Coordinates of C-alpha atoms (C1' of nucleotides) in Angstrom, one line a residue:
Chain W
X1 CA 10.2 13.4 2.0
X2 CA 11.5 9.9 1.9
X3 CA 10.0 6.5 1.3
X4 CA 6.3 7.2 1.0
X5 CA 5.8 4.0 -1.0
X6 CA 3.8 2.1 1.5
X7 CA 1.5 5.1 2.2
X8 CA 0.9 5.5 -1.5
X9 CA -0.4 2.0 -1.9
X10 CA -4.0 2.1 -3.1
X11 CA -3.9 5.8 -3.6
X12 CA -1.5 6.1 -6.5
X13 CA -3.9 4.4 -8.9
X14 CA -6.6 7.0 -8.0
X15 CA -4.2 9.8 -8.5
X16 CA -3.4 8.5 -12.0
X17 CA -7.2 8.3 -12.7
X18 CA -7.6 11.9 -11.6
X19 CA -4.8 13.1 -13.8
X20 CA -6.2 11.3 -16.8
X21 CA -9.7 12.6 -16.1
X22 CA -8.3 16.2 -16.3
X23 CA -6.9 15.7 -19.8
X24 CA -6.1 12.9 -22.2
X25 CA -2.4 12.1 -21.5
X26 CA 0.3 9.5 -21.6
X27 CA 2.5 7.5 -19.2
X28 CA 5.7 9.5 -19.5
X29 CA 3.9 12.8 -18.9
X30 CA 1.9 11.3 -16.0
X31 CA 5.1 10.4 -14.3
X32 CA 6.4 13.9 -14.7
X33 CA 3.1 15.3 -13.4
X34 CA 3.2 13.1 -10.3
X35 CA 6.8 14.2 -9.7
X36 CA 5.8 17.9 -10.0
X37 CA 3.0 17.3 -7.5
X38 CA 5.5 16.2 -4.9
X39 CA 5.6 12.5 -5.4
X40 CA 9.2 12.8 -6.4
X41 CA 10.1 9.1 -6.1
X42 CA 7.4 7.7 -8.3
X43 CA 9.1 6.1 -11.2
X44 CA 8.1 5.3 -14.8
X45 CA 7.8 1.6 -14.2
X46 CA 5.3 2.1 -11.5
X47 CA 3.1 4.3 -13.7
X48 CA 3.2 1.8 -16.5
X49 CA 2.1 -1.0 -14.3
X50 CA -0.8 1.1 -13.2
X51 CA -1.8 2.0 -16.7
X52 CA -1.6 -1.6 -17.9
X53 CA -3.9 -2.5 -14.9
X54 CA -6.4 0.2 -15.8
X55 CA -6.4 -1.0 -19.4
X56 CA -6.8 -4.6 -18.4
X57 CA -9.7 -3.6 -16.1
X58 CA -11.4 -1.7 -18.8
X59 CA -11.3 1.7 -17.1
X60 CA -9.6 3.6 -19.9
X61 CA -9.7 4.1 -23.7
X62 CA -6.3 4.0 -25.3
X63 CA -5.2 5.9 -28.4
X64 CA -1.7 5.6 -30.0
X65 CA -0.5 8.8 -31.6
X66 CA 2.9 9.7 -33.2
X67 CA 5.1 12.2 -31.4
X68 CA 7.5 14.7 -33.0
X69 CA 10.2 14.3 -30.4
X70 CA 10.3 10.5 -29.8
X71 CA 8.5 7.2 -30.2
X72 CA 4.7 7.1 -30.4
X73 CA 2.7 7.9 -27.3
X74 CA -0.2 5.9 -25.8
X75 CA -2.8 8.4 -24.8
X76 CA -5.3 7.4 -22.1
X77 CA -8.8 8.7 -21.5
X78 CA -11.4 7.6 -18.9
X79 CA -14.4 5.8 -20.1
X80 CA -17.7 5.5 -18.1
X81 CA -16.3 2.7 -15.9
X82 CA -13.2 4.8 -15.3
X83 CA -15.2 7.8 -14.1
X84 CA -17.2 5.6 -11.8
X85 CA -14.0 4.1 -10.4
X86 CA -12.6 7.6 -9.8
X87 CA -15.7 8.6 -8.0
X88 CA -15.5 5.6 -5.6
X89 CA -11.8 6.3 -5.1
X90 CA -12.6 9.8 -3.9
X91 CA -15.4 8.5 -1.7
X92 CA -13.0 6.0 -0.1
X93 CA -10.3 8.7 0.2
X94 CA -12.7 11.0 1.9
X95 CA -13.8 8.3 4.3
X96 CA -10.3 7.1 5.2
X97 CA -8.6 10.5 5.5
X98 CA -11.4 12.0 7.6
X99 CA -11.2 9.2 10.0
X100 CA -7.5 9.3 10.3
X101 CA -7.6 13.0 10.8
X102 CA -10.2 12.5 13.5
X103 CA -7.9 9.9 15.2
X104 CA -5.1 12.4 15.0
X105 CA -7.2 15.1 16.8
X106 CA -7.1 12.8 19.8
X107 CA -10.4 11.7 18.5
X108 CA -13.3 10.0 20.0
Chain X
X1 CA -17.5 1.4 3.0
X2 CA -16.1 -1.7 1.4
X3 CA -12.6 -2.9 0.8
X4 CA -10.4 -0.2 2.0
X5 CA -7.6 -2.6 2.5
X6 CA -5.2 -1.3 -0.1
X7 CA -5.7 2.3 1.0
X8 CA -4.9 1.3 4.6
X9 CA -1.5 -0.1 3.7
X10 CA 1.1 2.0 5.3
X11 CA -1.4 3.9 7.4
X12 CA -2.7 1.3 9.7
X13 CA 0.6 0.9 11.5
X14 CA 0.6 4.6 12.2
X15 CA -3.0 4.4 13.5
X16 CA -2.0 1.7 15.9
X17 CA 1.0 3.7 17.1
X18 CA -1.3 6.7 17.7
X19 CA -3.8 4.6 19.7
X20 CA -1.0 3.1 21.8
X21 CA 0.4 6.6 22.4
X22 CA -2.9 7.7 23.9
X23 CA -3.0 4.9 26.4
X24 CA -1.2 1.7 27.2
X25 CA -3.4 -1.0 25.7
X26 CA -3.5 -4.4 24.1
X27 CA -4.3 -6.0 20.8
X28 CA -7.8 -7.1 21.2
X29 CA -8.9 -3.6 22.5
X30 CA -6.9 -1.9 19.7
X31 CA -8.9 -3.9 17.2
X32 CA -12.2 -2.9 18.8
X33 CA -11.0 0.8 18.8
X34 CA -10.2 0.7 15.1
X35 CA -13.6 -0.9 14.4
X36 CA -15.3 1.9 16.3
X37 CA -13.3 4.5 14.4
X38 CA -14.9 3.3 11.2
X39 CA -12.3 0.7 10.1
X40 CA -14.9 -2.0 10.5
X41 CA -13.1 -4.6 8.4
X42 CA -9.9 -4.5 10.3
X43 CA -9.5 -7.9 11.9
X44 CA -7.6 -9.2 14.9
X45 CA -5.0 -11.1 12.9
X46 CA -4.0 -7.9 11.1
X47 CA -3.5 -6.0 14.3
X48 CA -1.4 -8.7 15.9
X49 CA 0.9 -8.8 12.9
X50 CA 1.4 -5.1 13.2
X51 CA 2.0 -5.4 17.0
X52 CA 4.6 -8.1 16.4
X53 CA 6.3 -5.9 13.8
X54 CA 6.4 -3.0 16.2
X55 CA 7.9 -5.2 18.9
X56 CA 10.5 -6.6 16.5
X57 CA 11.4 -3.1 15.4
X58 CA 11.9 -2.0 19.0
X59 CA 9.2 0.7 18.9
X60 CA 7.2 -0.5 21.9
X61 CA 7.6 -1.8 25.4
X62 CA 5.5 -4.8 26.2
X63 CA 4.1 -5.8 29.5
X64 CA 2.1 -9.0 30.2
X65 CA -0.7 -8.6 32.7
X66 CA -3.4 -11.1 33.8
X67 CA -7.0 -10.4 33.0
X68 CA -10.1 -11.1 35.0
X69 CA -12.1 -12.1 32.0
X70 CA -9.8 -14.2 29.9
X71 CA -6.2 -15.1 29.1
X72 CA -3.4 -12.7 30.0
X73 CA -3.1 -9.5 27.9
X74 CA 0.0 -8.0 26.3
X75 CA 0.0 -4.3 27.0
X76 CA 1.9 -2.1 24.6
X77 CA 3.4 1.3 25.3
X78 CA 5.5 3.6 23.0
X79 CA 9.1 4.0 23.8
X80 CA 11.3 6.9 22.6
X81 CA 11.8 5.3 19.2
X82 CA 8.1 4.7 18.9
X83 CA 7.3 8.3 19.6
X84 CA 9.8 9.3 16.9
X85 CA 8.3 6.9 14.5
X86 CA 4.8 8.2 15.2
X87 CA 6.0 11.8 14.6
X88 CA 7.5 10.8 11.2
X89 CA 4.3 9.0 10.4
X90 CA 2.2 12.1 10.9
X91 CA 4.7 14.2 8.9
X92 CA 4.3 11.7 6.0
X93 CA 0.6 11.7 6.3
X94 CA 0.4 15.5 6.3
X95 CA 2.6 15.6 3.2
X96 CA 0.8 12.9 1.3
X97 CA -2.8 13.9 2.2
X98 CA -2.2 17.6 1.5
X99 CA -0.8 16.8 -2.0
X100 CA -3.7 14.4 -2.8
X101 CA -6.2 17.0 -1.7
X102 CA -4.5 19.6 -3.8
X103 CA -4.6 17.2 -6.8
X104 CA -8.3 16.7 -6.1
X105 CA -8.9 20.5 -6.2
X106 CA -8.0 20.4 -9.8
X107 CA -4.7 21.5 -8.5
X108 CA -1.7 23.1 -9.9
Chain O
dC1 C1' 28.1 8.2 -40.0
dC2 C1' 27.8 7.1 -35.3
dC3 C1' 26.8 8.0 -30.8
dA4 C1' 25.0 10.4 -26.8
dG5 C1' 21.0 12.0 -24.6
dG6 C1' 16.2 12.9 -24.1
dT7 C1' 11.7 10.8 -25.1
dA8 C1' 8.6 6.8 -24.6
dC9 C1' 7.2 2.2 -23.5
dC10 C1' 7.4 -2.6 -21.5
dT11 C1' 8.6 -6.6 -18.3
dC12 C1' 10.4 -9.5 -14.6
dG13 C1' 11.6 -10.1 -10.1
dT14 C1' 11.4 -8.4 -5.2
dA15 C1' 9.7 -6.6 -0.9
dG16 C1' 6.3 -4.9 2.1
dT17 C1' 1.7 -4.9 3.9
dA18 C1' -3.2 -6.5 5.0
dC19 C1' -6.1 -10.3 5.1
dT20 C1' -7.6 -15.3 5.7
dG21 C1' -8.0 -19.3 8.2
dA22 C1' -6.7 -22.3 11.4
dG23 C1' -5.0 -23.3 15.9
dT24 C1' -4.3 -22.7 21.0
dA25 C1' -5.7 -21.2 25.5
dC26 C1' -8.0 -18.8 29.4
dC27 C1' -12.2 -17.5 31.8
dG28 C1' -17.1 -17.3 33.7
dC29 C1' -21.7 -19.0 33.3
dT30 C1' -25.2 -22.3 32.7
Chain P
dA1 C1' -18.9 -30.4 30.9
dG2 C1' -19.8 -27.3 27.3
dC3 C1' -20.3 -22.8 25.3
dG4 C1' -19.3 -18.1 24.1
dG5 C1' -16.4 -14.3 24.7
dT6 C1' -11.6 -12.9 25.3
dA7 C1' -6.8 -13.1 23.7
dC8 C1' -2.7 -14.4 21.1
dT9 C1' 0.1 -16.8 17.2
dC10 C1' 1.4 -18.4 12.7
dA11 C1' 1.5 -20.1 7.8
dG12 C1' -0.2 -18.9 3.6
dT13 C1' -2.3 -15.6 0.0
dA14 C1' -3.1 -11.4 -2.7
dC15 C1' -2.1 -6.9 -4.1
dT16 C1' 0.8 -3.0 -4.9
dA17 C1' 5.0 -0.1 -5.6
dC18 C1' 9.7 -0.2 -6.8
dG19 C1' 14.3 -1.5 -9.0
dA20 C1' 16.7 -2.8 -12.9
dG21 C1' 17.0 -3.9 -17.2
dG22 C1' 15.7 -3.8 -22.1
dT23 C1' 13.7 -1.9 -26.7
dA24 C1' 13.0 1.8 -29.7
dC25 C1' 12.4 6.6 -31.7
dC26 C1' 14.3 11.1 -32.7
dT27 C1' 17.7 15.2 -32.9
dG28 C1' 22.3 17.2 -32.8
dG29 C1' 27.4 17.1 -32.4
dG30 C1' 31.8 15.1 -33.4

DNA sequence: CCCAGGTACCTCGTAGTACTGAGTACCGCT
DNA sequence: AGCGGTACTCAGTACTACGAGGTACCTGGG
């Protein structure tokens, strides 16, 4: 599937929040996870800009830990504000996707 | 539901295409239709920029017709390229939304 | 020892999209 | 004549994802 970038706007951040909420993890691994999930074109640079934004907005707690196979990793975990943001993301997603599906059904 | 604007990027154009595909219609009415559908914050200016883009990209056929209640209307109808674009939009939507839903299900 | 390759992070510039705000103009009604 | 509803246009703004490049750590092979 090619060029989903415009459709991912506004949802990618939520996806990253969801991944972080599942387990404390770091940028490089998040990129791999997104690629596995089918978002094959999502690139490291994109994920890092999202992570920096989350940090700047105070939605995550960051912990730096050494790695045995490379440079130190920055692990991200959701804080209370992050969990709240994730909840509103899913609410918005539910709202938007249901309405688009309804439109698709020839919808009234 | 407030501030869906980022999440609508990339999907609003598809919604407009879908509405046009249902019946030949014009900008002002499309805006009303979107508002009815739940996208209450979508504003005329946004719809017109989308319509101009569709026209510039050769996805629609435009017909100007007089109105009895105001200035003349520009009616839009999909051409062959527009129908193709609409089909790929729904394919992308299917792809993206299914994957996001899977992620939400704690998904593997 | 050095260098390639995988791991891990950061940053600047660009492009695309939705929104804002202002402007223009037509119409019917009072 | 003026007002409210209809209808379109356009310049400017904000936000997000992406591309391309750079830095740095580690292991293994030549």
